[in-house]
């Protein structure tokens, strides 16, 4: 009897281990300030982006996918499955040595979800969700972390220079490390490869949070010369060189997964965190939103509509396009469903995209509506209608609006050029109420 009991326990342990091994790995490649159209697979004709295109074309590409307009809220939404106000991160976390702002420990993160399901969890790259106690990656569900904590760094000195005092910002599992003169994207790749070479015999979740093509633009000389020889002019040449440099890094990461024969059991999510920057530190531009108005730091389409795709070799549709509305908060419940993880979605704003991924004819909007807010600017979206309150346009920083309501029909006017607020007062009133109700229910912590 005792032998039979021990045998049963052993079989259960073996069975559990086999189940764990068959769960898919997950890699999220999150790029930084990459424009809505800055991929060949999204229509760019002047950029070389074969590795990102390999992910996009090898899976399901979304044409109407939304994030937030700036870095910290976008990351908070991704990792919690909630809108930024609901997650308690409505704006960027200040890049100062001491601040109480950040993603609070009571928020349940995607990393904690995977860790609770028996996954190894690793963060590599940019964090920008707080650097005080309880806010750092290792305290938010990541077993391993390497990267910088604030919004951006110089890629060779690893210093944050943009608001004093200047500070060194490179850490491994919360301990400061120094790699003077080494290119940060190369360091990220080295850390990822080391993790993959030494990972435990269980599935993993990797948040590969790139800091490119966010300023400072520091692409390789080879790519800079290439684009200048092709006649690409400033500042597009600087941006393009950095983008193609980071595409090569992504290619090396994909090759490592292939060499280790992990690709067929690894889900890859690709997404930019927001639109391209037109800030002074980004040379006032370089990125491209294509037909869309706006850029990073505003809620016009160019600030929040981003390239996004999901691929899983031989498991999900390949070479497919989906035009349905989706947001980055949707990834958490989507990945939970794909990985067979039980997740309480009642308090989430994200919804599983599996019906849309599996069926291009699934309903266009799998939610009643959605809202955004950044500073005084806000948006209420429902179907084809989008209402912008207190509009400002960071792609035309000198332009001043004379109205405080801007209503557009995105199906007919994706460039948001014509204000229909006076023509459709009932739609205006409905969307104003939608935002008012949302604001009441999503007061920031």
Coordinates of N, CA and C in Angstrom, one line a residue, residues 226-326:
X226 N 24.0 53.9 -44.4 CA 23.1 53.3 -45.4 C 22.0 54.3 -45.7
X227 N 21.3 54.8 -44.7 CA 20.2 55.6 -44.9 C 20.6 57.0 -45.6
X228 N 21.7 57.5 -45.2 CA 22.1 58.8 -45.8 C 22.5 58.6 -47.3
X229 N 23.1 57.4 -47.6 CA 23.4 57.1 -49.0 C 22.1 56.9 -49.8
X230 N 21.0 56.5 -49.1 CA 19.7 56.3 -49.8 C 19.0 57.7 -49.9
X231 N 19.6 58.7 -49.4 CA 18.9 60.0 -49.5 C 17.9 60.3 -48.4
X232 N 17.9 59.5 -47.3 CA 17.0 59.8 -46.2 C 17.5 61.0 -45.4
X233 N 16.6 62.0 -45.2 CA 17.1 63.2 -44.7 C 16.8 63.3 -43.1
X234 N 17.5 64.2 -42.5 CA 17.4 64.5 -41.1 C 16.0 65.0 -40.7
X235 N 15.4 64.5 -39.6 CA 15.9 63.6 -38.6 C 15.5 62.1 -38.9
X236 N 14.9 61.9 -40.1 CA 14.5 60.5 -40.4 C 15.7 59.6 -40.5
X237 N 16.8 60.1 -40.9 CA 18.0 59.3 -41.0 C 18.4 58.7 -39.7
X238 N 18.4 59.6 -38.7 CA 18.8 59.2 -37.3 C 17.9 58.1 -36.7
X239 N 16.6 58.4 -36.9 CA 15.5 57.5 -36.4 C 15.6 56.2 -37.1
X240 N 15.7 56.2 -38.4 CA 15.7 55.0 -39.2 C 16.9 54.1 -38.9
X241 N 18.1 54.7 -38.7 CA 19.3 54.0 -38.3 C 19.1 53.3 -37.0
X242 N 18.5 53.9 -36.0 CA 18.3 53.3 -34.7 C 17.3 52.2 -34.8
X243 N 16.2 52.4 -35.7 CA 15.2 51.4 -35.8 C 15.7 50.1 -36.5
X244 N 16.5 50.3 -37.5 CA 17.1 49.1 -38.2 C 18.2 48.4 -37.3
X245 N 18.9 49.2 -36.5 CA 19.8 48.6 -35.5 C 19.0 47.7 -34.5
X246 N 17.9 48.2 -34.0 CA 17.1 47.4 -33.1 C 16.4 46.3 -33.8
X247 N 16.1 46.4 -35.1 CA 15.6 45.3 -35.8 C 16.6 44.1 -35.9
X248 N 17.9 44.4 -36.0 CA 18.9 43.4 -36.0 C 19.0 42.7 -34.7
X249 N 18.8 43.5 -33.6 CA 18.8 42.9 -32.2 C 17.7 41.9 -32.1
X250 N 16.5 42.3 -32.6 CA 15.3 41.4 -32.5 C 15.6 40.1 -33.3
X251 N 16.3 40.3 -34.5 CA 16.6 39.1 -35.3 C 17.5 38.2 -34.6
X252 N 18.5 38.7 -33.9 CA 19.4 37.8 -33.1 C 18.6 37.1 -32.0
X253 N 17.7 37.7 -31.4 CA 16.9 37.1 -30.3 C 16.0 36.0 -30.9
X254 N 15.4 36.2 -32.1 CA 14.6 35.2 -32.8 C 15.5 34.0 -33.2
X255 N 16.7 34.3 -33.6 CA 17.6 33.2 -34.0 C 18.0 32.4 -32.8
X256 N 18.2 33.0 -31.7 CA 18.5 32.2 -30.5 C 17.3 31.3 -30.1
X257 N 16.1 31.7 -30.2 CA 15.0 30.9 -30.0 C 14.9 29.7 -30.9
X258 N 15.2 30.0 -32.2 CA 15.3 29.0 -33.2 C 16.4 28.0 -33.0
X259 N 17.6 28.5 -32.6 CA 18.7 27.6 -32.4 C 18.4 26.6 -31.2
X260 N 17.7 27.1 -30.2 CA 17.3 26.3 -29.1 C 16.1 25.4 -29.3
X261 N 15.6 25.5 -30.5 CA 14.3 24.8 -30.9 C 13.2 25.1 -30.0
X262 N 13.0 26.4 -29.7 CA 12.0 26.8 -28.8 C 10.8 27.5 -29.6
X263 N 11.1 27.8 -30.8 CA 10.1 28.7 -31.6 C 8.7 28.1 -31.7
X264 N 8.6 26.8 -31.9 CA 7.3 26.2 -32.1 C 6.5 26.1 -30.8
X265 N 7.1 26.3 -29.7 CA 6.4 26.3 -28.4 C 6.5 27.7 -27.7
X266 N 6.7 28.8 -28.5 CA 6.8 30.1 -27.9 C 5.9 31.1 -28.6
X267 N 5.0 31.7 -27.8 CA 4.1 32.8 -28.3 C 4.9 34.1 -28.3
X268 N 4.9 34.8 -29.4 CA 5.6 36.0 -29.5 C 4.6 37.2 -29.8
X269 N 4.6 38.1 -28.9 CA 3.8 39.3 -29.0 C 4.7 40.5 -29.4
X270 N 4.3 41.2 -30.4 CA 5.1 42.4 -30.8 C 4.2 43.6 -30.7
X271 N 4.8 44.7 -30.1 CA 4.0 45.9 -30.1 C 4.9 47.1 -29.7
X272 N 4.5 48.3 -30.3 CA 5.1 49.6 -29.8 C 4.3 50.1 -28.6
X273 N 4.9 50.8 -27.7 CA 4.2 51.3 -26.6 C 3.4 52.6 -26.8
X274 N 3.8 53.4 -27.9 CA 3.0 54.5 -28.2 C 3.6 55.0 -29.6
X275 N 3.0 56.1 -30.1 CA 3.5 56.7 -31.3 C 4.9 57.3 -31.3
X276 N 5.4 57.8 -32.4 CA 6.7 58.3 -32.5 C 6.8 59.7 -31.8
X277 N 8.0 60.0 -31.3 CA 8.2 61.3 -30.6 C 8.5 62.4 -31.5
X278 N 7.9 63.6 -31.1 CA 8.3 64.9 -31.8 C 8.9 65.8 -30.8
X279 N 9.4 65.3 -29.7 CA 10.1 66.1 -28.7 C 11.4 66.7 -29.2
X280 N 11.9 67.7 -28.5 CA 13.1 68.3 -28.9 C 14.3 67.3 -28.9
X281 N 14.2 66.5 -27.8 CA 15.3 65.5 -27.6 C 15.3 64.4 -28.7
X282 N 14.1 64.3 -29.4 CA 14.0 63.4 -30.5 C 14.2 64.1 -31.9
X283 N 14.8 65.3 -31.8 CA 15.1 66.1 -33.0 C 13.8 66.5 -33.6
X284 N 12.7 66.6 -32.8 CA 11.4 67.0 -33.3 C 10.8 66.1 -34.2
X285 N 11.2 64.8 -34.3 CA 10.6 63.9 -35.2 C 11.5 62.8 -35.6
X286 N 11.2 62.3 -36.8 CA 11.9 61.1 -37.4 C 11.0 60.0 -37.7
X287 N 10.0 59.8 -36.8 CA 9.1 58.7 -37.0 C 8.0 59.1 -37.9
X288 N 7.1 58.1 -38.2 CA 6.0 58.3 -39.2 C 4.7 57.7 -38.8
X289 N 3.6 58.5 -38.8 CA 2.3 57.9 -38.4 C 1.5 57.7 -39.7
X290 N 2.1 57.8 -40.9 CA 1.3 57.6 -42.1 C 0.2 58.5 -42.2
X291 N -1.0 58.0 -42.4 CA -2.2 58.8 -42.6 C -2.8 59.4 -41.3
X292 N -2.2 59.0 -40.2 CA -2.8 59.4 -38.9 C -2.3 60.7 -38.4
X293 N -3.2 61.5 -37.8 CA -2.8 62.7 -37.2 C -2.2 62.4 -35.8
X294 N -1.2 63.3 -35.3 CA -0.7 63.2 -34.0 C 0.5 62.4 -33.8
X295 N 1.0 62.3 -32.6 CA 2.3 61.6 -32.3 C 2.2 61.4 -30.8
X296 N 3.3 60.8 -30.3 CA 3.4 60.6 -28.8 C 3.0 61.8 -28.1
X297 N 2.4 61.6 -26.9 CA 2.0 62.7 -26.0 C 0.6 63.3 -26.3
X298 N -0.1 62.7 -27.3 CA -1.4 63.2 -27.6 C -2.3 62.0 -28.0
X299 N -3.6 62.2 -28.0 CA -4.6 61.1 -28.1 C -5.2 61.1 -29.5
X300 N -4.6 61.8 -30.5 CA -5.0 61.6 -31.9 C -4.4 60.2 -32.2
X301 N -4.8 59.6 -33.4 CA -4.5 58.3 -33.7 C -3.0 58.1 -33.8
X302 N -2.2 59.0 -34.3 CA -0.8 58.9 -34.4 C -0.1 58.7 -33.0
X303 N -0.8 59.1 -31.9 CA -0.2 58.9 -30.6 C -0.5 57.6 -30.0
X304 N -1.6 57.0 -30.4 CA -2.1 55.8 -29.7 C -2.3 54.6 -30.5
X305 N -2.4 54.7 -31.8 CA -2.6 53.6 -32.7 C -1.2 53.1 -33.1
X306 N -0.9 51.8 -32.7 CA 0.4 51.3 -32.8 C 0.5 50.0 -33.6
X307 N 1.7 49.7 -34.2 CA 1.8 48.3 -34.8 C 1.8 47.3 -33.7
X308 N 1.1 46.2 -33.9 CA 1.0 45.1 -33.0 C 0.6 43.8 -33.7
X309 N 1.2 42.7 -33.2 CA 1.0 41.4 -33.8 C 1.2 40.3 -32.7
X310 N 0.7 39.1 -33.0 CA 0.9 37.9 -32.2 C 1.2 36.8 -33.1
X311 N 2.2 36.0 -32.8 CA 2.6 34.8 -33.6 C 2.9 33.6 -32.7
X312 N 2.5 32.5 -33.2 CA 2.8 31.2 -32.5 C 2.8 30.2 -33.6
X313 N 4.0 29.7 -34.0 CA 4.2 28.9 -35.1 C 3.4 27.6 -35.1
X314 N 2.6 27.4 -36.1 CA 1.8 26.2 -36.3 C 0.6 26.1 -35.3
X315 N 0.4 27.2 -34.5 CA -0.7 27.1 -33.5 C -1.7 28.2 -33.8
X316 N -1.2 29.4 -34.2 CA -2.1 30.5 -34.5 C -2.1 30.8 -36.0
X317 N -3.1 31.4 -36.5 CA -3.1 31.8 -37.9 C -1.9 32.6 -38.3
X318 N -1.4 32.3 -39.5 CA -0.2 33.1 -40.0 C -0.5 33.9 -41.2
X319 N 0.1 35.0 -41.3 CA -0.1 35.9 -42.5 C -1.5 36.4 -42.5
X320 N -2.1 36.7 -41.3 CA -3.4 37.1 -41.3 C -3.5 38.6 -40.8
X321 N -4.5 39.3 -41.2 CA -4.7 40.7 -40.8 C -6.1 40.8 -40.1
X322 N -6.1 41.5 -39.0 CA -7.4 41.8 -38.3 C -7.6 43.3 -38.1
X323 N -8.7 43.7 -38.6 CA -9.1 45.2 -38.5 C -9.9 45.5 -37.3
X324 N -10.2 44.6 -36.4 CA -11.0 44.9 -35.3 C -10.2 45.7 -34.3
X325 N -11.0 46.5 -33.5 CA -10.5 47.3 -32.4 C -9.9 46.4 -31.3
X326 N -8.7 46.8 -30.8 CA -8.1 46.1 -29.7 C -7.2 47.0 -29.0

